[in-house]
Short mmCIF file of C-alpha atoms in Angstrom, two decimals:
data_model
loop_
_atom_site.label_atom_id
_atom_site.label_comp_id
_atom_site.label_asym_id
_atom_site.label_seq_id
_atom_site.Cartn_x
_atom_site.Cartn_y
_atom_site.Cartn_z
CA UNK A 1 9.34 -17.91 -0.23
CA UNK A 2 9.55 -15.94 -3.48
CA UNK A 3 7.02 -13.39 -2.22
CA UNK A 4 9.02 -12.92 0.97
CA UNK A 5 12.28 -12.36 -0.91
CA UNK A 6 10.55 -9.94 -3.25
CA UNK A 7 9.27 -8.10 -0.19
CA UNK A 8 12.82 -7.87 1.17
CA UNK A 9 13.99 -6.30 -2.10
CA UNK A 10 11.02 -3.91 -1.95
CA UNK A 11 11.94 -2.92 1.61
CA UNK A 12 15.56 -2.31 0.67
CA UNK A 13 14.52 -0.25 -2.35
CA UNK A 14 12.40 1.97 -0.10
CA UNK A 15 14.90 2.26 2.76
CA UNK A 16 18.23 2.69 0.97
CA UNK A 17 17.90 5.93 -1.09
CA UNK A 18 19.27 9.14 0.47
CA UNK A 19 16.81 11.18 2.48
CA UNK A 20 16.09 12.67 5.91
CA UNK A 21 15.83 9.31 7.69
CA UNK A 22 19.11 8.00 6.36
CA UNK A 23 20.70 11.35 7.23
CA UNK A 24 19.64 10.88 10.86
CA UNK A 25 20.80 7.24 10.85
CA UNK A 26 24.16 8.24 9.37
CA UNK A 27 24.73 11.06 11.86
CA UNK A 28 23.87 8.86 14.84
CA UNK A 29 26.06 6.01 13.54
CA UNK A 30 29.25 7.97 12.95
CA UNK A 31 29.02 10.15 16.06
CA UNK A 32 27.56 7.75 18.62
CA UNK A 33 28.11 4.24 17.31
CA UNK A 34 26.26 1.36 15.66
CA UNK A 35 23.64 0.99 18.39
CA UNK A 36 22.55 4.62 18.05
CA UNK A 37 22.34 4.33 14.27
CA UNK A 38 20.33 1.12 14.51
CA UNK A 39 17.94 2.65 17.03
CA UNK A 40 17.42 5.64 14.74
CA UNK A 41 16.46 3.26 11.94
CA UNK A 42 14.23 1.39 14.35
CA UNK A 43 12.45 4.65 15.16
CA UNK A 44 11.64 5.21 11.49
CA UNK A 45 10.49 1.60 11.09
CA UNK A 46 8.29 1.92 14.19
CA UNK A 47 6.51 4.84 12.53
CA UNK A 48 5.96 2.67 9.43
CA UNK A 49 4.39 -0.04 11.58
CA UNK A 50 2.16 2.51 13.33
CA UNK A 51 1.03 3.98 10.01
CA UNK A 52 0.29 0.53 8.60
CA UNK A 53 -1.95 -0.37 11.55
CA UNK A 54 -3.71 3.01 11.46
CA UNK A 55 -4.18 2.72 7.70
CA UNK A 56 -5.79 -0.69 8.14
CA UNK A 57 -8.16 0.84 10.68
CA UNK A 58 -8.88 3.81 8.41
CA UNK A 59 -7.68 6.23 11.08
CA UNK A 60 -5.34 8.31 8.90
CA UNK A 61 -7.46 8.87 5.78
CA UNK A 62 -7.93 12.49 6.87
CA UNK A 63 -4.41 13.19 5.61
CA UNK A 64 -5.61 12.45 2.07
CA UNK A 65 -8.92 14.28 2.42
CA UNK A 66 -7.71 17.45 4.16
CA UNK A 67 -5.01 19.36 2.22
CA UNK A 68 -4.58 21.88 5.03
CA UNK A 69 -3.82 19.13 7.55
CA UNK A 70 -1.34 17.62 5.14
CA UNK A 71 0.30 21.02 4.60
CA UNK A 72 0.54 21.57 8.35
CA UNK A 73 2.26 18.21 8.78
CA UNK A 74 4.66 18.97 5.92
CA UNK A 75 5.51 22.32 7.52
CA UNK A 76 6.02 20.70 10.91
CA UNK A 77 8.30 18.09 9.38
CA UNK A 78 10.26 20.81 7.59
CA UNK A 79 10.82 22.75 10.82
CA UNK A 80 11.99 19.59 12.59
CA UNK A 81 14.43 18.86 9.76
CA UNK A 82 15.91 22.35 10.04
CA UNK A 83 16.27 21.87 13.80
CA UNK A 84 17.94 18.49 13.36
CA UNK A 85 20.18 19.95 10.64
CA UNK A 86 21.40 22.57 13.12
CA UNK A 87 22.02 19.89 15.73
CA UNK A 88 23.92 17.72 13.23
CA UNK A 89 26.12 20.66 12.23
CA UNK A 90 26.91 21.48 15.87
CA UNK A 91 27.68 17.82 16.59
CA UNK A 92 29.90 17.62 13.51
CA UNK A 93 31.81 20.75 14.51
CA UNK A 94 32.35 19.38 18.01
CA UNK A 95 33.56 16.04 16.69
CA UNK A 96 35.94 17.73 14.24
CA UNK A 97 37.32 19.95 17.03
CA UNK A 98 38.01 16.97 19.29
CA UNK A 99 39.55 15.04 16.39
CA UNK A 100 41.98 17.92 15.76
CA UNK A 101 42.69 18.23 19.49
CA UNK A 102 43.48 14.56 19.96
CA UNK A 103 45.55 14.46 16.77
CA UNK A 104 47.65 17.36 18.06
CA UNK A 105 48.19 15.52 21.34
CA UNK A 106 49.13 12.35 19.53
CA UNK A 107 46.27 10.48 21.17
CA UNK A 108 43.61 8.31 19.60
CA UNK A 109 40.08 9.51 19.00
CA UNK A 110 38.03 9.96 22.13
CA UNK A 111 34.57 10.32 20.62
CA UNK A 112 33.79 8.61 17.38
CA UNK A 113 31.78 5.90 15.77
CA UNK A 114 34.60 3.56 16.66
CA UNK A 115 33.98 3.81 20.38
CA UNK A 116 30.33 4.81 20.33
CA UNK A 117 31.01 8.11 22.09
CA UNK A 118 28.38 10.80 22.35
CA UNK A 119 28.33 14.50 21.83
CA UNK A 120 26.18 17.11 23.44
CA UNK A 121 23.65 18.82 21.22
CA UNK A 122 21.92 22.17 21.50
CA UNK A 123 19.15 22.00 24.06
CA UNK A 124 17.27 24.02 26.59
CA UNK A 125 14.09 24.35 24.54
CA UNK A 126 10.73 22.61 24.76
CA UNK A 127 11.44 20.78 21.51
CA UNK A 128 14.82 19.63 22.82
CA UNK A 129 13.24 18.28 26.00
CA UNK A 130 10.45 16.59 24.03
CA UNK A 131 12.90 14.83 21.75
CA UNK A 132 15.26 13.92 24.58
CA UNK A 133 18.36 15.35 22.94
CA UNK A 134 21.58 14.45 24.66
CA UNK A 135 20.10 11.37 26.33
CA UNK A 136 22.40 8.80 24.72
CA UNK A 137 21.62 6.01 22.30
CA UNK A 138 17.84 6.45 22.42
CA UNK A 139 17.95 10.04 21.19
CA UNK A 140 18.28 8.85 17.59
CA UNK A 141 15.21 6.64 18.01
CA UNK A 142 13.13 9.59 19.16
CA UNK A 143 14.46 11.90 16.44
CA UNK A 144 13.64 9.46 13.64
CA UNK A 145 10.28 8.48 15.15
CA UNK A 146 9.06 12.07 15.54
CA UNK A 147 10.36 13.02 12.09
CA UNK A 148 8.60 10.05 10.49
CA UNK A 149 5.34 10.64 12.34
CA UNK A 150 5.16 14.17 10.91
CA UNK A 151 5.74 12.99 7.33
CA UNK A 152 2.40 12.87 5.47
CA UNK A 153 4.04 11.28 2.43
CA UNK A 154 4.88 8.27 4.58
CA UNK A 155 1.25 8.10 5.72
CA UNK A 156 -0.08 8.28 2.16
CA UNK A 157 2.28 5.46 1.12
CA UNK A 158 0.81 3.16 3.75
CA UNK A 159 -2.74 4.26 2.91
CA UNK A 160 -2.26 3.27 -0.72
CA UNK A 161 0.65 0.94 -1.47
CA UNK A 162 1.19 -0.48 2.02
CA UNK A 163 -2.38 -1.61 2.67
CA UNK A 164 -2.58 -2.84 -0.92
CA UNK A 165 0.11 -5.43 -0.19
CA UNK A 166 -2.50 -7.52 1.61
CA UNK A 167 -4.95 -7.42 -1.32
CA UNK A 168 -4.65 -9.90 -4.21
CA UNK A 169 -3.03 -8.29 -7.22
CA UNK A 170 0.34 -7.07 -8.43
CA UNK A 171 2.69 -4.27 -7.46
CA UNK A 172 5.68 -2.86 -9.30
CA UNK A 173 8.04 -2.97 -6.31
CA UNK A 174 11.05 -1.15 -7.76
CA UNK A 175 8.80 1.43 -9.40
CA UNK A 176 8.36 3.01 -5.97
CA UNK A 177 12.09 3.47 -5.41
CA UNK A 178 12.70 7.16 -4.64
CA UNK A 179 14.42 9.19 -7.38
CA UNK A 180 14.95 6.30 -9.84
CA UNK A 181 11.60 4.53 -9.78
CA UNK A 182 10.77 5.40 -13.40
CA UNK A 183 13.96 3.73 -14.62
CA UNK A 184 13.41 0.59 -12.54
CA UNK A 185 9.70 0.21 -13.31
CA UNK A 186 8.74 -3.26 -14.47
CA UNK A 187 11.91 -4.98 -13.28
CA UNK A 188 10.29 -6.57 -10.21
CA UNK A 189 6.54 -7.13 -10.28
CA UNK A 190 5.36 -8.75 -7.05
CA UNK A 191 2.20 -10.78 -6.50
CA UNK A 192 0.40 -9.26 -3.52
CA UNK A 193 -2.21 -10.72 -1.19
CA UNK A 194 0.21 -12.69 0.97
CA UNK A 195 1.44 -11.57 4.41
CA UNK A 196 4.87 -12.80 3.29
CA UNK A 197 5.27 -9.72 1.08
CA UNK A 198 4.58 -7.37 3.99
CA UNK A 199 6.85 -9.32 6.34
CA UNK A 200 9.54 -9.31 3.68
CA UNK A 201 9.22 -5.53 3.28
CA UNK A 202 9.87 -4.98 6.97
CA UNK A 203 12.63 -7.60 6.78
CA UNK A 204 14.31 -5.55 4.06
CA UNK A 205 14.10 -2.45 6.23
CA UNK A 206 15.71 -4.38 9.11
CA UNK A 207 18.54 -5.50 6.84
CA UNK A 208 19.18 -1.86 5.93
CA UNK A 209 19.06 -0.41 9.44
CA UNK A 210 21.47 -3.11 10.62
CA UNK A 211 23.88 -3.02 7.68
CA UNK A 212 23.99 0.72 6.91
CA UNK A 213 25.15 1.80 10.40
CA UNK A 214 27.61 -1.11 10.53
CA UNK A 215 29.18 -0.04 7.22
CA UNK A 216 29.51 3.57 8.37
CA UNK A 217 31.05 2.58 11.71
CA UNK A 218 33.49 0.27 9.92
CA UNK A 219 34.70 3.05 7.64
CA UNK A 220 34.80 5.50 10.55
CA UNK A 221 37.28 3.28 12.38
CA UNK A 222 39.70 3.59 9.47
CA UNK A 223 39.23 7.22 8.40
CA UNK A 224 39.81 9.82 11.11
CA UNK A 225 37.70 12.62 9.62
CA UNK A 226 34.94 10.40 8.31
CA UNK A 227 32.56 11.04 11.24
CA UNK A 228 32.45 14.85 11.01
CA UNK A 229 32.27 14.67 7.20
CA UNK A 230 29.23 12.39 7.33
CA UNK A 231 27.63 14.49 10.07
CA UNK A 232 28.07 17.65 7.98
CA UNK A 233 26.62 15.84 4.95
CA UNK A 234 23.66 14.75 7.08
CA UNK A 235 23.13 18.36 8.13
CA UNK A 236 23.09 19.46 4.48
CA UNK A 237 20.58 16.74 3.52
CA UNK A 238 18.29 17.62 6.43
CA UNK A 239 18.58 21.32 5.61
CA UNK A 240 17.73 20.72 1.96
CA UNK A 241 14.72 18.53 2.66
CA UNK A 242 13.58 20.90 5.40
CA UNK A 243 13.53 23.80 2.96
CA UNK A 244 11.75 21.67 0.33
CA UNK A 245 9.09 20.65 2.84
CA UNK A 246 8.50 24.26 3.89
CA UNK A 247 8.23 25.40 0.26
CA UNK A 248 5.81 22.54 -0.43
CA UNK A 249 3.66 23.51 2.55
CA UNK A 250 3.72 27.18 1.57
CA UNK A 251 2.61 26.27 -1.95
CA UNK A 252 -0.31 24.19 -0.65
CA UNK A 253 -1.36 27.07 1.60
CA UNK A 254 -1.13 29.52 -1.31
CA UNK A 255 1.70 31.52 0.25
CA UNK A 256 4.03 31.17 -2.75
#
C-alpha cells in the first residue's frame, strides 16, 4: 500500500512540471475539450509504457550506446516541437478571432474548451497527414505519442530509473522531479522491487492527465480569453523546447 502511494507521488512529480507534453495537453484541453486533453496525456503515457517494455527486453539500449542516434532523435523531436508550436499559435489565433467575433455579436463562445469545439490546423504536408492533424479528439493522442517516441531522454529514463523500479533497492523519487529535483532530494525515498511502485507511478500519471485537463476546462468556462492565452503559452513552451533540443543535437554533432 505504502509503495503504491509512493509510486503515485513519483508519477505526479514526473508528470506535473511544465514541458512539451503538458503544453500539448494544455492546448488540446482548452481548444478542444477535456477528452482531447486526456487523450493527449494518454498518448504520452502510452509511449512510457512502450519504452518500459522495450527497456525490459533490452531493445532500446542503442540510444545510450550510440550518441549519433540519440542526437538524431533529439533533432527530430526539436523539429516536431517547432511544428506543433506553429500549429498551436495558429489555433490560438483562430480561437481568439472567433472569441472577438462572438463577443461583438453578443453571442456565447462557439469553439472553446467549454463545448469541446475544434479548430482547423495547418495541414497539407506529409507530416500533417502522418500525425492526423484536424481529425478531432484523437489528434492530440497522436501528437503526444509521436513527440514522446522521439524523445531519447524519456527512453534513457526507462532504461535506468524505470527498469530499476522492479529491482530491490531504494530510489529518491522526488529527486527526479524536473527543474527542482535537487531541492526535493531525500524527501521521499521509495523501496523498490515491488510491482506496486511501478503501478503507482502510472497511477500518478493517470491522475495528472485526468485532473490537469479538467482544471483547464473548468477555468476556460469562466474566463473568455483563457483558451487562446493558454494555447499561445503552449506555443511558446513548444518553441522554446524545440530550439533547446535542436541546439543540444547540434552540440552533440559538433556543429556548435
